[in-house]
PDB file of C-alpha atoms in Angstrom:
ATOM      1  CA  UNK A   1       6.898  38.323  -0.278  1.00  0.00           C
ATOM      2  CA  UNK A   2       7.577  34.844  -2.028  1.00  0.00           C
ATOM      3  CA  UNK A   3       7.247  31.740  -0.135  1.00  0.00           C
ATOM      4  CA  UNK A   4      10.322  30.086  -0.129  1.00  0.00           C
ATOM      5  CA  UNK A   5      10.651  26.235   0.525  1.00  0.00           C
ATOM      6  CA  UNK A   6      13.463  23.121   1.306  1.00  0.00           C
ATOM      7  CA  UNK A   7      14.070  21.040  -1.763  1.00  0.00           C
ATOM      8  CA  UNK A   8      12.997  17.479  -0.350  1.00  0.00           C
ATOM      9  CA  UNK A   9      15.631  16.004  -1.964  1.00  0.00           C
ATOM     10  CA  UNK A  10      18.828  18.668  -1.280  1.00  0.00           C
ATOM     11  CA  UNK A  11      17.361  21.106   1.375  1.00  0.00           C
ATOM     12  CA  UNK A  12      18.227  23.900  -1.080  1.00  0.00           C
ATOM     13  CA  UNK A  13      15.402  26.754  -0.595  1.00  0.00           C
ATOM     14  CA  UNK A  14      13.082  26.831  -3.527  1.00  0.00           C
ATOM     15  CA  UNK A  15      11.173  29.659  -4.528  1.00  0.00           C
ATOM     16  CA  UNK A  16       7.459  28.720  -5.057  1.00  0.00           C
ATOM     17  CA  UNK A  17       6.701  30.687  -8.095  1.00  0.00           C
ATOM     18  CA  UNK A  18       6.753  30.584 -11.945  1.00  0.00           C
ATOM     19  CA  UNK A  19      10.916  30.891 -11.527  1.00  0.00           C
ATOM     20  CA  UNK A  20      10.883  27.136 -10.342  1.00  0.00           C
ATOM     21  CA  UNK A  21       8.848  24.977 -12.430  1.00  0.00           C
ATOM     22  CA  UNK A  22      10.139  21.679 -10.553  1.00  0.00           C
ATOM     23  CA  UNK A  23       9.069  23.042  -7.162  1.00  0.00           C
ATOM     24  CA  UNK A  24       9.166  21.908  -5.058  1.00  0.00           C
ATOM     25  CA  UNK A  25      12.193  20.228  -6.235  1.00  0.00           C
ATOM     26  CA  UNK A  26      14.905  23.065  -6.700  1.00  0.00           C
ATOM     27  CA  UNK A  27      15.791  20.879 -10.112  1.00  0.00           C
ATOM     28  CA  UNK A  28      14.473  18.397 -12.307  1.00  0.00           C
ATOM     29  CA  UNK A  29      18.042  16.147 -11.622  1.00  0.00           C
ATOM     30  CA  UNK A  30      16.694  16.487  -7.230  1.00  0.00           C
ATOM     31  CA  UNK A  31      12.979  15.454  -8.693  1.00  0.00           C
ATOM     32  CA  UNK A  32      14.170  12.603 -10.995  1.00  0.00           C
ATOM     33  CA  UNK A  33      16.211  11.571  -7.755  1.00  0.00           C
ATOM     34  CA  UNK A  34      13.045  11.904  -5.660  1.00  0.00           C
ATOM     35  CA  UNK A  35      10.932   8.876  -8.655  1.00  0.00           C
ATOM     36  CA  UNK A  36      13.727   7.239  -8.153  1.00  0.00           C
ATOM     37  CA  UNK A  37      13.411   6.630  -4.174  1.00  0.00           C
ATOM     38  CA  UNK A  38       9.523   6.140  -4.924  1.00  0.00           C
ATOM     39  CA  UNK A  39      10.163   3.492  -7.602  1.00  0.00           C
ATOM     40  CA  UNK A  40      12.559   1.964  -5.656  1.00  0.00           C
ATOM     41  CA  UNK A  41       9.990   1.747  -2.574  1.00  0.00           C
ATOM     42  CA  UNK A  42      12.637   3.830  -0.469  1.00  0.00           C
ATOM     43  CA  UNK A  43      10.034   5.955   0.145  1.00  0.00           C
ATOM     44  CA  UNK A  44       6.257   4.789   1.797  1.00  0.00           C
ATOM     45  CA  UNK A  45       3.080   6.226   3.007  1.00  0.00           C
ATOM     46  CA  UNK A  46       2.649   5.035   6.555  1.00  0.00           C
ATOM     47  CA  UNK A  47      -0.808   4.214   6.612  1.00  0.00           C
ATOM     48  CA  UNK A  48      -1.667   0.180   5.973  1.00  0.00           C
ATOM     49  CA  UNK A  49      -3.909  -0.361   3.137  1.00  0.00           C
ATOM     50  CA  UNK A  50      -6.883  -2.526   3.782  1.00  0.00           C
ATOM     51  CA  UNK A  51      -8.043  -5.601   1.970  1.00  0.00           C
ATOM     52  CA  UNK A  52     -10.891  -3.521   0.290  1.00  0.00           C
ATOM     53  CA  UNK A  53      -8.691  -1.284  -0.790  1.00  0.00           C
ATOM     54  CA  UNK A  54      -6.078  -3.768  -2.858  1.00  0.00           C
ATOM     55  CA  UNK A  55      -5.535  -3.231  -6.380  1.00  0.00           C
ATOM     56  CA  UNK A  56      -6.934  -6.173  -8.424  1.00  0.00           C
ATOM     57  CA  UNK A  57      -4.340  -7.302 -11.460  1.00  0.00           C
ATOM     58  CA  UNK A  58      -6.744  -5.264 -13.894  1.00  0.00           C
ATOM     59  CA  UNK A  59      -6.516  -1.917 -11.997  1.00  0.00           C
ATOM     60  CA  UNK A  60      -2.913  -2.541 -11.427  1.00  0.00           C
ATOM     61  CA  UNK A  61      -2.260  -3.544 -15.316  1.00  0.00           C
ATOM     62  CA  UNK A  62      -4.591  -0.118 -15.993  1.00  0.00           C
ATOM     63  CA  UNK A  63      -2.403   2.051 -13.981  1.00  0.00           C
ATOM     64  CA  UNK A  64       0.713   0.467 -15.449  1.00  0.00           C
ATOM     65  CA  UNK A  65      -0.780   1.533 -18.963  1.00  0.00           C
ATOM     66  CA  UNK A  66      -1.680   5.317 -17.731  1.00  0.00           C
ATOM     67  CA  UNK A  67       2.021   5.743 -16.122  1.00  0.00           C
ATOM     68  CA  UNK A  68       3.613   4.381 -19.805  1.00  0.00           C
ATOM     69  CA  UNK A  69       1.617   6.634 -22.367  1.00  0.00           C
ATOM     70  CA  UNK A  70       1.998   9.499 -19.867  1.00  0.00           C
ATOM     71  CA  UNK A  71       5.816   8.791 -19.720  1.00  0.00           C
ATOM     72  CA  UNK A  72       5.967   8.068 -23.898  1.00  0.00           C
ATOM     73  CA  UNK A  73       4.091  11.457 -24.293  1.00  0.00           C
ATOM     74  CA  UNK A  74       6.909  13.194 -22.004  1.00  0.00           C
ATOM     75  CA  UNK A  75       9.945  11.157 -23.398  1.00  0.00           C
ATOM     76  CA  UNK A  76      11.937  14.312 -24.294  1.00  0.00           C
ATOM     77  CA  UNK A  77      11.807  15.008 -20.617  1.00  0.00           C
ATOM     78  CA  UNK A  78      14.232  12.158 -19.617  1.00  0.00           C
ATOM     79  CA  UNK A  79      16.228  12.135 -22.512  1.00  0.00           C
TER      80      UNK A  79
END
């Protein structure tokens, strides 16, 4: 039997198999809304981050870089 689980986004059951490549977003439209609530900072992990744990600029500029050529290389995607 196929596990079957709640969009986060719409609650609408999602299989978790091959048939739902989003998963577990039922759609790529309930994923893209999903960045959206992360890059807005809607959305938060709970747990404080300590001072040894800060991003310095460099890391920060780094993982700017990584999340653009990762996007550019996907661009069709949100086209």
């Amino acid at each position: 039997m196929a596990t079957v689980v709640k969009c986060p986004t719409c609650q609408a059951d999602v299989v978790w198999g091959k048939q739902s490549p989003h998963r577990p977003f039922c759609s790529k439209r309930c994923q893209l809304i999903d960045l959206g609530e992360w890059s807005e900072e809607n959305n938060k992990i709970s747990s404080k981050i300590s001072a040894n744990e800060e991003l310095d600029e460099q890391a920060k500029q780094d993982m700017i870089e990584d999340i653009e050529a990762m996007l550019a290389k996907n661009d069709d995607f949100f086209q």
